[in-house]
Amino acid sequence: MTVIGIAACRKLEDYRQAILHVGGEPRILDTSMAAAAAVEGIGGLMLTGGDDVAPALYGETALPSVVGAEAGRDEFESALIAAARARNLPIFAICRGVQILNVACGGTLVQDIPSQIPGALAHSLSVPQHLPYELAHEIWIEKESLLATLLRERIVDDGCEVNSRHHQAVKAVAPGFVVSATAPDGVIEAIEDPKMRFCLGVQWHPENFFRTGEFRALFEGFLEASQILKS
Ligand code: MN
């Protein structure tokens, strides 16, 4: 069975379930591990949600609304990303995951959408006021992208609806990456590295749909790539 390394976070269960539902074997990777050892024997790396990446990592001072992640998480996940990319392991990054992926590869973030992008859509619907899988806004998907290929059966008029629980987003896209989806207000909702077989980050939470399968194709594609590349 293909082992998928999942970066530890406070709400792991839906990530685990999403991998189990497509036949993968989750292995939780936490900051007590050395990154090089943590990627040994995994077929793919999944980066998960959580609090904010330290703005110092992209050369900015933190705004008051920035909430730092657990101690050591930024450094551990940056090292996981470097180790995985050096081995050409597939990476699937979700929410905070796409943010740390972008920063670790040289990009920057919008620190706080509500205060830095006037007129932006409501991207930070909070639980439990809203259900985790409540659809929040549309995204527009680039036609010639891995994301479009994976979601082809769900896309209508070049887009689809997604859930949304983030107050940050990708700003300057990391060198070598391309934007594969944006919200109608211009907020970047997905990036990918076309040089890699599978290196995709999305700003919404596809794992919250594991019961009903709206975004199952993303996890299937990730697992399939991880099987091809297993060491
Ligand atoms: Mn959003």
PDB file of C-alpha atoms in Angstrom, residues 58-177:
ATOM      1  CA  TYR A  58       9.240  36.016   3.512  1.00  0.00           C
ATOM      2  CA  GLY A  59      10.848  39.189   4.804  1.00  0.00           C
ATOM      3  CA  GLU A  60       7.843  40.979   6.321  1.00  0.00           C
ATOM      4  CA  THR A  61       6.848  42.169   9.782  1.00  0.00           C
ATOM      5  CA  ALA A  62       3.728  40.442  11.132  1.00  0.00           C
ATOM      6  CA  LEU A  63       0.440  42.353  11.157  1.00  0.00           C
ATOM      7  CA  PRO A  64      -1.492  42.182  14.478  1.00  0.00           C
ATOM      8  CA  SER A  65      -3.978  39.701  12.988  1.00  0.00           C
ATOM      9  CA  VAL A  66      -1.283  37.108  12.250  1.00  0.00           C
ATOM     10  CA  VAL A  67      -1.479  34.041  14.522  1.00  0.00           C
ATOM     11  CA  GLY A  68       1.702  31.976  14.515  1.00  0.00           C
ATOM     12  CA  ALA A  69       1.593  28.189  14.126  1.00  0.00           C
ATOM     13  CA  GLU A  70       2.878  25.664  16.664  1.00  0.00           C
ATOM     14  CA  ALA A  71       6.573  26.065  17.529  1.00  0.00           C
ATOM     15  CA  GLY A  72       8.832  24.387  14.988  1.00  0.00           C
ATOM     16  CA  ARG A  73       6.120  23.738  12.430  1.00  0.00           C
ATOM     17  CA  ASP A  74       7.289  26.280   9.835  1.00  0.00           C
ATOM     18  CA  GLU A  75      10.846  24.950   9.946  1.00  0.00           C
ATOM     19  CA  PHE A  76       9.821  21.266   9.936  1.00  0.00           C
ATOM     20  CA  GLU A  77       7.422  21.639   7.016  1.00  0.00           C
ATOM     21  CA  SER A  78       9.929  23.737   5.028  1.00  0.00           C
ATOM     22  CA  ALA A  79      12.460  20.935   5.501  1.00  0.00           C
ATOM     23  CA  LEU A  80       9.861  18.312   4.478  1.00  0.00           C
ATOM     24  CA  ILE A  81       9.128  20.281   1.301  1.00  0.00           C
ATOM     25  CA  ALA A  82      12.834  20.530   0.428  1.00  0.00           C
ATOM     26  CA  ALA A  83      13.371  16.820   1.084  1.00  0.00           C
ATOM     27  CA  ALA A  84      10.293  15.801  -0.924  1.00  0.00           C
ATOM     28  CA  ARG A  85      11.135  18.045  -3.884  1.00  0.00           C
ATOM     29  CA  ALA A  86      14.737  16.795  -3.927  1.00  0.00           C
ATOM     30  CA  ARG A  87      13.310  13.276  -4.353  1.00  0.00           C
ATOM     31  CA  ASN A  88      10.587  14.377  -6.819  1.00  0.00           C
ATOM     32  CA  LEU A  89       7.959  13.057  -4.410  1.00  0.00           C
ATOM     33  CA  PRO A  90       4.390  14.233  -5.109  1.00  0.00           C
ATOM     34  CA  ILE A  91       3.183  17.052  -2.834  1.00  0.00           C
ATOM     35  CA  PHE A  92      -0.454  17.939  -2.167  1.00  0.00           C
ATOM     36  CA  ALA A  93      -0.798  21.028   0.021  1.00  0.00           C
ATOM     37  CA  ILE A  94      -4.027  22.292   1.580  1.00  0.00           C
ATOM     38  CA  CYS A  95      -4.811  25.713   3.126  1.00  0.00           C
ATOM     39  CA  ARG A  96      -1.852  26.588   5.393  1.00  0.00           C
ATOM     40  CA  GLY A  97      -0.117  23.869   3.330  1.00  0.00           C
ATOM     41  CA  VAL A  98      -0.214  25.893   0.104  1.00  0.00           C
ATOM     42  CA  GLN A  99       1.022  28.912   2.059  1.00  0.00           C
ATOM     43  CA  ILE A 100       4.074  27.152   3.542  1.00  0.00           C
ATOM     44  CA  LEU A 101       4.720  25.479   0.166  1.00  0.00           C
ATOM     45  CA  ASN A 102       4.770  28.871  -1.558  1.00  0.00           C
ATOM     46  CA  VAL A 103       6.978  30.496   1.104  1.00  0.00           C
ATOM     47  CA  ALA A 104       9.390  27.546   1.303  1.00  0.00           C
ATOM     48  CA  CYS A 105       9.858  27.794  -2.480  1.00  0.00           C
ATOM     49  CA  GLY A 106      10.499  31.550  -2.415  1.00  0.00           C
ATOM     50  CA  GLY A 107       7.061  33.174  -2.629  1.00  0.00           C
ATOM     51  CA  THR A 108       5.189  35.571  -0.317  1.00  0.00           C
ATOM     52  CA  LEU A 109       1.731  35.758   1.290  1.00  0.00           C
ATOM     53  CA  VAL A 110      -1.110  38.198   1.769  1.00  0.00           C
ATOM     54  CA  GLN A 111      -0.970  38.371   5.588  1.00  0.00           C
ATOM     55  CA  ASP A 112      -4.611  39.298   6.120  1.00  0.00           C
ATOM     56  CA  ILE A 113      -7.165  39.327   3.299  1.00  0.00           C
ATOM     57  CA  PRO A 114      -9.858  41.427   5.067  1.00  0.00           C
ATOM     58  CA  SER A 115      -7.486  44.307   5.885  1.00  0.00           C
ATOM     59  CA  GLN A 116      -5.200  44.088   2.826  1.00  0.00           C
ATOM     60  CA  ILE A 117      -7.722  43.399   0.046  1.00  0.00           C
ATOM     61  CA  PRO A 118     -10.659  45.814   0.391  1.00  0.00           C
ATOM     62  CA  GLY A 119     -13.845  44.357  -1.060  1.00  0.00           C
ATOM     63  CA  ALA A 120     -12.608  40.772  -0.971  1.00  0.00           C
ATOM     64  CA  LEU A 121     -15.115  37.928  -0.692  1.00  0.00           C
ATOM     65  CA  ALA A 122     -15.757  36.253   2.676  1.00  0.00           C
ATOM     66  CA  HIS A 123     -12.901  33.731   2.687  1.00  0.00           C
ATOM     67  CA  SER A 124     -12.851  32.996   6.410  1.00  0.00           C
ATOM     68  CA  LEU A 125     -16.163  31.325   7.252  1.00  0.00           C
ATOM     69  CA  SER A 126     -15.667  30.019  10.763  1.00  0.00           C
ATOM     70  CA  VAL A 127     -16.648  26.652  12.212  1.00  0.00           C
ATOM     71  CA  PRO A 128     -19.040  25.951  13.973  1.00  0.00           C
ATOM     72  CA  GLN A 129     -21.087  28.886  12.668  1.00  0.00           C
ATOM     73  CA  HIS A 130     -20.661  27.284   9.253  1.00  0.00           C
ATOM     74  CA  LEU A 131     -20.308  23.609   8.352  1.00  0.00           C
ATOM     75  CA  PRO A 132     -16.755  22.631   7.315  1.00  0.00           C
ATOM     76  CA  TYR A 133     -18.002  21.613   3.868  1.00  0.00           C
ATOM     77  CA  GLU A 134     -20.257  24.614   3.346  1.00  0.00           C
ATOM     78  CA  LEU A 135     -19.619  26.116  -0.090  1.00  0.00           C
ATOM     79  CA  ALA A 136     -18.429  29.715   0.209  1.00  0.00           C
ATOM     80  CA  HIS A 137     -17.397  31.060  -3.190  1.00  0.00           C
ATOM     81  CA  GLU A 138     -16.564  30.182  -6.764  1.00  0.00           C
ATOM     82  CA  ILE A 139     -13.066  29.630  -8.142  1.00  0.00           C
ATOM     83  CA  TRP A 140     -11.949  30.069 -11.741  1.00  0.00           C
ATOM     84  CA  ILE A 141      -9.607  27.325 -12.910  1.00  0.00           C
ATOM     85  CA  GLU A 142      -6.859  27.654 -15.533  1.00  0.00           C
ATOM     86  CA  LYS A 143      -7.678  25.375 -18.443  1.00  0.00           C
ATOM     87  CA  GLU A 144      -4.184  24.005 -19.028  1.00  0.00           C
ATOM     88  CA  SER A 145      -3.453  22.944 -15.465  1.00  0.00           C
ATOM     89  CA  LEU A 146      -3.113  19.782 -13.427  1.00  0.00           C
ATOM     90  CA  LEU A 147      -5.985  21.088 -11.304  1.00  0.00           C
ATOM     91  CA  ALA A 148      -8.275  21.399 -14.352  1.00  0.00           C
ATOM     92  CA  THR A 149      -7.328  17.907 -15.511  1.00  0.00           C
ATOM     93  CA  LEU A 150      -8.096  16.399 -12.118  1.00  0.00           C
ATOM     94  CA  LEU A 151     -11.381  18.282 -11.609  1.00  0.00           C
ATOM     95  CA  ARG A 152     -12.623  18.034 -15.224  1.00  0.00           C
ATOM     96  CA  GLU A 153     -15.838  16.240 -14.260  1.00  0.00           C
ATOM     97  CA  ARG A 154     -16.712  18.871 -11.660  1.00  0.00           C
ATOM     98  CA  ILE A 155     -15.857  22.042 -13.597  1.00  0.00           C
ATOM     99  CA  VAL A 156     -18.733  24.035 -15.114  1.00  0.00           C
ATOM    100  CA  ASP A 157     -17.959  27.226 -17.090  1.00  0.00           C
ATOM    101  CA  ASP A 158     -14.256  27.030 -16.122  1.00  0.00           C
ATOM    102  CA  GLY A 159     -14.983  26.968 -12.393  1.00  0.00           C
ATOM    103  CA  CYS A 160     -16.505  25.294  -9.376  1.00  0.00           C
ATOM    104  CA  GLU A 161     -17.644  26.148  -5.863  1.00  0.00           C
ATOM    105  CA  VAL A 162     -15.366  25.607  -2.849  1.00  0.00           C
ATOM    106  CA  ASN A 163     -15.408  25.997   0.924  1.00  0.00           C
ATOM    107  CA  SER A 164     -13.185  28.667   2.456  1.00  0.00           C
ATOM    108  CA  ARG A 165     -11.545  29.074   5.883  1.00  0.00           C
ATOM    109  CA  HIS A 166      -8.482  31.252   5.420  1.00  0.00           C
ATOM    110  CA  HIS A 167      -7.496  34.835   6.120  1.00  0.00           C
ATOM    111  CA  GLN A 168      -4.203  34.592   4.211  1.00  0.00           C
ATOM    112  CA  ALA A 169      -3.383  33.680   0.612  1.00  0.00           C
ATOM    113  CA  VAL A 170      -0.509  33.406  -1.852  1.00  0.00           C
ATOM    114  CA  LYS A 171       0.732  36.860  -2.952  1.00  0.00           C
ATOM    115  CA  ALA A 172       3.927  36.592  -5.023  1.00  0.00           C
ATOM    116  CA  VAL A 173       3.917  33.106  -6.547  1.00  0.00           C
ATOM    117  CA  ALA A 174       7.116  31.139  -5.912  1.00  0.00           C
ATOM    118  CA  PRO A 175       9.527  30.985  -8.888  1.00  0.00           C
ATOM    119  CA  GLY A 176       8.659  28.090 -11.190  1.00  0.00           C
ATOM    120  CA  PHE A 177       5.080  27.807  -9.905  1.00  0.00           C
TER     121      PHE A 177
END
